[in-house]
mmCIF file of C-alpha atoms in Angstrom:
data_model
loop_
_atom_site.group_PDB
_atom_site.id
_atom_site.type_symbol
_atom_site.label_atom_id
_atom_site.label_comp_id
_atom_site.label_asym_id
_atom_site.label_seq_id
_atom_site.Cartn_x
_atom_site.Cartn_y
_atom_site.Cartn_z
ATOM 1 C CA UNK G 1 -16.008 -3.450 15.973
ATOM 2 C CA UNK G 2 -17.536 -0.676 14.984
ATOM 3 C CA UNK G 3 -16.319 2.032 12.467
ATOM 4 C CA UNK G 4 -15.288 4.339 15.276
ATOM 5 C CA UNK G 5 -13.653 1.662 17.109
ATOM 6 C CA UNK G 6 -11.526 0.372 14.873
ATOM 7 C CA UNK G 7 -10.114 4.233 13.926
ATOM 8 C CA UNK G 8 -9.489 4.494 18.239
ATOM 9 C CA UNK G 9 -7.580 1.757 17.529
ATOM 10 C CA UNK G 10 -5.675 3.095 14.874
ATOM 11 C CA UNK G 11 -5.083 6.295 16.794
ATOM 12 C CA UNK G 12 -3.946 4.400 19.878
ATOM 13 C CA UNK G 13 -1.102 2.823 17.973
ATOM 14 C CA UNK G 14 -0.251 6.021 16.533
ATOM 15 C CA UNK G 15 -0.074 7.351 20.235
ATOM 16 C CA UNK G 16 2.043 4.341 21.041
ATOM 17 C CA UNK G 17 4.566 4.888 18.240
ATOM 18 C CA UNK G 18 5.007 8.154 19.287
ATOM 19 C CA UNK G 19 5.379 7.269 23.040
ATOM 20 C CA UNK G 20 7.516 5.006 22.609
ATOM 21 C CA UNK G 21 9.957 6.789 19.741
ATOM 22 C CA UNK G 22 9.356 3.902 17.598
ATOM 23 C CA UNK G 23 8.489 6.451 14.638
ATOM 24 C CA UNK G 24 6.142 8.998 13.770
ATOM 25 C CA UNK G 25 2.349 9.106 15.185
ATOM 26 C CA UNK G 26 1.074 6.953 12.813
ATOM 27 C CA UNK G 27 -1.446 3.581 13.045
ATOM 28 C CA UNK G 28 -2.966 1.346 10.890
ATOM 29 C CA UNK G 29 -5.641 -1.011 11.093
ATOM 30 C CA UNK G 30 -7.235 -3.305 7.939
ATOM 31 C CA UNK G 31 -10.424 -4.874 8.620
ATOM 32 C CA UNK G 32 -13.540 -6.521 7.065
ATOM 33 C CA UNK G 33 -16.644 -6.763 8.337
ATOM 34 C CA UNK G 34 -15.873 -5.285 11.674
ATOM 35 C CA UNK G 35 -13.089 -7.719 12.400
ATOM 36 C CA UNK G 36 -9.957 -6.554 12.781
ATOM 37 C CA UNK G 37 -7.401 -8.889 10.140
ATOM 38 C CA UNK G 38 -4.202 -6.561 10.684
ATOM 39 C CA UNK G 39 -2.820 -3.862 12.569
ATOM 40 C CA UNK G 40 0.424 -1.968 12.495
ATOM 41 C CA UNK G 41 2.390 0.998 14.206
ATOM 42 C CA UNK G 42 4.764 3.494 12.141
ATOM 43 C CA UNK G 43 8.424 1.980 13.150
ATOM 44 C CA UNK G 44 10.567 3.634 11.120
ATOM 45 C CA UNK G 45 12.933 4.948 13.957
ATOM 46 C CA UNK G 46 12.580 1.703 15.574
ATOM 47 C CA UNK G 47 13.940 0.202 12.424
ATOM 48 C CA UNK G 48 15.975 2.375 10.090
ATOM 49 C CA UNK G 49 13.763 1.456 7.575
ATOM 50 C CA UNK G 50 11.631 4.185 5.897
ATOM 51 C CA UNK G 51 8.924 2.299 4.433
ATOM 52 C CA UNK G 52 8.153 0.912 7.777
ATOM 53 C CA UNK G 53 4.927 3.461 7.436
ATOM 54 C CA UNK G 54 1.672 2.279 9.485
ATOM 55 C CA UNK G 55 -0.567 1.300 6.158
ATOM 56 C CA UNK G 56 2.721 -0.225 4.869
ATOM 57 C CA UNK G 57 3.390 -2.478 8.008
ATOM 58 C CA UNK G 58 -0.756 -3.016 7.878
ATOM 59 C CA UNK G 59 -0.598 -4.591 4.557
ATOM 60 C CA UNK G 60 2.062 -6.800 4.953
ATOM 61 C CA UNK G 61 0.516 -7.718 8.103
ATOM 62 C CA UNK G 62 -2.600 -8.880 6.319
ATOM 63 C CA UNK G 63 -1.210 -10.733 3.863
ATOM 64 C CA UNK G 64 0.751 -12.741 6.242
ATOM 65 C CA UNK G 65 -2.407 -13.728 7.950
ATOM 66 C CA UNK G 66 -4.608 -14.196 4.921
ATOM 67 C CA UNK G 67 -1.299 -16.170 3.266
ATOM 68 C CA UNK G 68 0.018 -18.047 6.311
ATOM 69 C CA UNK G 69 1.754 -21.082 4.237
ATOM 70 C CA UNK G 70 3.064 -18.484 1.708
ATOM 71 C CA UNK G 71 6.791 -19.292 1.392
ATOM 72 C CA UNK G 72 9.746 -16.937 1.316
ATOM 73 C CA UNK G 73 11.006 -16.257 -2.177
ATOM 74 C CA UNK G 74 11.451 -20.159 -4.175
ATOM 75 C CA UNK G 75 10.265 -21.299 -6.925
ATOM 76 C CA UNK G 76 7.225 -22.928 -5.076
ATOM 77 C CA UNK G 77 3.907 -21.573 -5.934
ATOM 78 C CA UNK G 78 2.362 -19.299 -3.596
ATOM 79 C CA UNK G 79 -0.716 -19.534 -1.232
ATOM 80 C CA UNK G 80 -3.152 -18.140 -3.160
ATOM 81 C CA UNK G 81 -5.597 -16.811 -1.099
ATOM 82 C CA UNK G 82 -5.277 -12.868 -1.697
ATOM 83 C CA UNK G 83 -3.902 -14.223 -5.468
ATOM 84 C CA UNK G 84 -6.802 -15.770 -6.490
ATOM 85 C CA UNK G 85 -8.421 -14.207 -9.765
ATOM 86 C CA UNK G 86 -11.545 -11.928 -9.310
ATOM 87 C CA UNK G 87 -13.022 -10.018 -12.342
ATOM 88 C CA UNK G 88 -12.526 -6.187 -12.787
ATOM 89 C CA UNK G 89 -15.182 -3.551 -11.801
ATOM 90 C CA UNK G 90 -17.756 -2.956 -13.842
ATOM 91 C CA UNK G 91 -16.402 0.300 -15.481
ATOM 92 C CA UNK G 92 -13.093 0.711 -14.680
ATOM 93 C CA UNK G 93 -10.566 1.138 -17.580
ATOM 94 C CA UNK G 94 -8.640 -1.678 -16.430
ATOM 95 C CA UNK G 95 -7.582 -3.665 -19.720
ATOM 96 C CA UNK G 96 -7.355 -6.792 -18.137
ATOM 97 C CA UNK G 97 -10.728 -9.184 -17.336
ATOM 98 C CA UNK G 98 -9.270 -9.748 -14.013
ATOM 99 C CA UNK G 99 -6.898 -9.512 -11.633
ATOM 100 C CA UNK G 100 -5.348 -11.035 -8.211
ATOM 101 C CA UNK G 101 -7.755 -10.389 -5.240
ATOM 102 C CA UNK G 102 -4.848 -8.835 -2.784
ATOM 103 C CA UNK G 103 -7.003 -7.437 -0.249
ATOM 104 C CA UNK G 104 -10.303 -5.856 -2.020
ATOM 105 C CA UNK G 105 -13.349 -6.098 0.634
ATOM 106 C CA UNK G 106 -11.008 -4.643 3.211
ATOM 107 C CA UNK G 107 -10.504 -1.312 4.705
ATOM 108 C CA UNK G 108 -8.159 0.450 5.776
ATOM 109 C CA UNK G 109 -8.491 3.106 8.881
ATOM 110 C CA UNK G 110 -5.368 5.156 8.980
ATOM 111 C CA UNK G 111 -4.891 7.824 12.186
ATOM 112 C CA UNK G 112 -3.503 10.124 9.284
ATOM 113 C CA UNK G 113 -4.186 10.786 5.380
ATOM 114 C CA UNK G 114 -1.755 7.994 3.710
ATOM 115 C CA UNK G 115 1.514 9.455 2.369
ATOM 116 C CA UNK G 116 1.635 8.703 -0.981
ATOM 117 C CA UNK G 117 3.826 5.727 -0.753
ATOM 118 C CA UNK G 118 1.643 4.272 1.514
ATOM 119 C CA UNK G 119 -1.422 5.920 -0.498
ATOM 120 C CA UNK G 120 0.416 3.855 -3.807
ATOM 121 C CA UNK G 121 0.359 0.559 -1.405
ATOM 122 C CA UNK G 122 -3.032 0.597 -0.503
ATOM 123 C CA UNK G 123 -4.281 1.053 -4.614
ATOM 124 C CA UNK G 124 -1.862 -1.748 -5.244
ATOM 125 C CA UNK G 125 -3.534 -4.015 -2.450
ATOM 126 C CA UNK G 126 -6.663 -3.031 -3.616
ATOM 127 C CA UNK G 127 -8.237 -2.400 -0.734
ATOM 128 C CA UNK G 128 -11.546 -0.948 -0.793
ATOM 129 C CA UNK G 129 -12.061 1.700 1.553
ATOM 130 C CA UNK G 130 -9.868 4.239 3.194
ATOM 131 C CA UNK G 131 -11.152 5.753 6.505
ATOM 132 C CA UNK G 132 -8.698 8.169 7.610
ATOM 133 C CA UNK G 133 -8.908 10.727 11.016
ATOM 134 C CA UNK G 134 -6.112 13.857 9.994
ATOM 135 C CA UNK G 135 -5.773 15.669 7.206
ATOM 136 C CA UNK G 136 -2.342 16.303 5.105
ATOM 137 C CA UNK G 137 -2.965 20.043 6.648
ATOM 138 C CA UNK G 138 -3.005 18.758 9.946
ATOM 139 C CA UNK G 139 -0.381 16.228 9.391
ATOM 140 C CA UNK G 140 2.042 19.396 7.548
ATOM 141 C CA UNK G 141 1.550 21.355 11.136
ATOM 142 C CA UNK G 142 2.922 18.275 12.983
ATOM 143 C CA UNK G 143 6.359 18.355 10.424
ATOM 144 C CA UNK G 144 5.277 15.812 7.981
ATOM 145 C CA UNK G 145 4.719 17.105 5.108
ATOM 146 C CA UNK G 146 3.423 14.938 1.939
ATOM 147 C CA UNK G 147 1.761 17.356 0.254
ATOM 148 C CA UNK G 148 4.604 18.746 -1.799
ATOM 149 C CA UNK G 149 4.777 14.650 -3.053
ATOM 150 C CA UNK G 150 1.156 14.762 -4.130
ATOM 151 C CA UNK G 151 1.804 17.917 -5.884
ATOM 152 C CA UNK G 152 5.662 16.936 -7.339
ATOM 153 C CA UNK G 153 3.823 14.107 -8.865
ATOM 154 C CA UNK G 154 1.581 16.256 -10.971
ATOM 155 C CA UNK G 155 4.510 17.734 -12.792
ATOM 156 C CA UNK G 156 5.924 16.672 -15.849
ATOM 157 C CA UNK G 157 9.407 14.697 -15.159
ATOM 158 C CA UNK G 158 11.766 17.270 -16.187
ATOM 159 C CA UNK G 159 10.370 19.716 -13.483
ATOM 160 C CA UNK G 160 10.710 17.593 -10.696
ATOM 161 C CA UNK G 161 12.530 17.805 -7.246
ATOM 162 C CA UNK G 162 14.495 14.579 -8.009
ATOM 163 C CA UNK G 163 16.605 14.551 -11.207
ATOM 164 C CA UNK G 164 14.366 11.683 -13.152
ATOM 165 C CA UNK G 165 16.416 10.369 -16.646
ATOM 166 C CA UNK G 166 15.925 7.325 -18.499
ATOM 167 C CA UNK G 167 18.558 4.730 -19.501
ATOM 168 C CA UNK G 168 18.298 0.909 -20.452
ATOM 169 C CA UNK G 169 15.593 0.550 -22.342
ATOM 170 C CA UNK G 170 16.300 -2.325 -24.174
ATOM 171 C CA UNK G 171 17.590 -4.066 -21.127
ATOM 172 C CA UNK G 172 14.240 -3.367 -19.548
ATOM 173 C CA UNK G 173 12.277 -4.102 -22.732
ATOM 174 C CA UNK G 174 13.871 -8.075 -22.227
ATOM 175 C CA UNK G 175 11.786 -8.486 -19.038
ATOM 176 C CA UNK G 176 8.803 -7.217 -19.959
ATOM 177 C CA UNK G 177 9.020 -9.376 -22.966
ATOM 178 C CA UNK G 178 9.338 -12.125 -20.788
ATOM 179 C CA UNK G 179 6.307 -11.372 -19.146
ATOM 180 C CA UNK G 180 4.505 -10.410 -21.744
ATOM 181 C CA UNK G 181 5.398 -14.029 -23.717
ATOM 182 C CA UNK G 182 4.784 -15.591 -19.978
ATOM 183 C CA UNK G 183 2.367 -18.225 -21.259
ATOM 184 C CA UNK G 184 0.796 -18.334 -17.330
ATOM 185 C CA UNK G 185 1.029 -15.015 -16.274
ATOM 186 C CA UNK G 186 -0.782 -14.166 -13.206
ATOM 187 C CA UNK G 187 -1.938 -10.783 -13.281
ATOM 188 C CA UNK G 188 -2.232 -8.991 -10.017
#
């Protein structure tokens, strides 16, 4: 599929989600090479559960299909097929040599600009390119607005809508001392 296709596509599953009051008019798709791997509505009415966001649902989509044998939490190793080790890019300030794969040499095509939740998911997924059809402007004059996220997010803590304080350190210090000692740490 072509570029533009696979953003109809995305659009048409926003349509749908708004059709059929499954959520808001949202759609995902995450492909590579032309091939469609994963696609997702929004269905966050449909399910009560607010990170059920199009790029959200897209992701876990894809890794299902790129990890089929992946097991529920255990203590069994998983499938590594998005977890296998690939080296940084050349230049980023990345302090470690390498990292999981997750879903780099994918895109993303998104019917709206990512929220920043979902925005945060596809960084962590590492997917390569974002393709996206409305703006936040356009998606503000619809009733969802994200921009005042983006723009709580470059304030400093104390200035924040939420009330953000920090407790526990030392509790919190004994896990990442646990990974940090972690002998076989896989980074991803």
């Amino acid at each position: 599929m072509t570029p533009e296709e696979l953003m109809a596509l995305s659009a048409s599953l926003a349509e749908r989600s708004a059709r059929l009051g499954w959520g808001g008019p949202f759609g995902a798709v995450i492909a590579k090479d032309g091939e469609v791997i994963a696609s997702a509505s929004n269905t966050v009415l449909l399910t009560g559960d607010i990170t059920a966001h199009a790029e959200v649902q897209a992701i876990r989509k894809a890794v299902q299909v790129l990890n089929p044998y992946a097991p529920s939490i255990s203590e069994v190793q998983q499938d590594d097929s998005t977890l296998t080790l690939i080296p940084r890019d050349p230049g980023s300030p990345d302090p470690m040599p390498e990292r999981a794969q997750m879903l780099a040499g994918y895109e993303i095509y998104a019917s709206g600009f990512p929220c920043p939740m979902c925005m945060g998911a596809i960084y962590w997924a590492r997917i390569s390119t974002l393709y996206y059809a409305c703006s936040v402007e356009q998606t503000r004059e619809i009733g969802f607005d994200d921009a005042f996220q983006y723009e709580d997010f470059a304030k400093p803590l104390d200035e924040r809508r939420i009330p953000i304080h920090r407790i526990g350190e030392d509790a919190g210090l004994t896990a990442y001392r646990a990974w940090q000692e972690k002998a076989d740490k896989h980074p991803y």
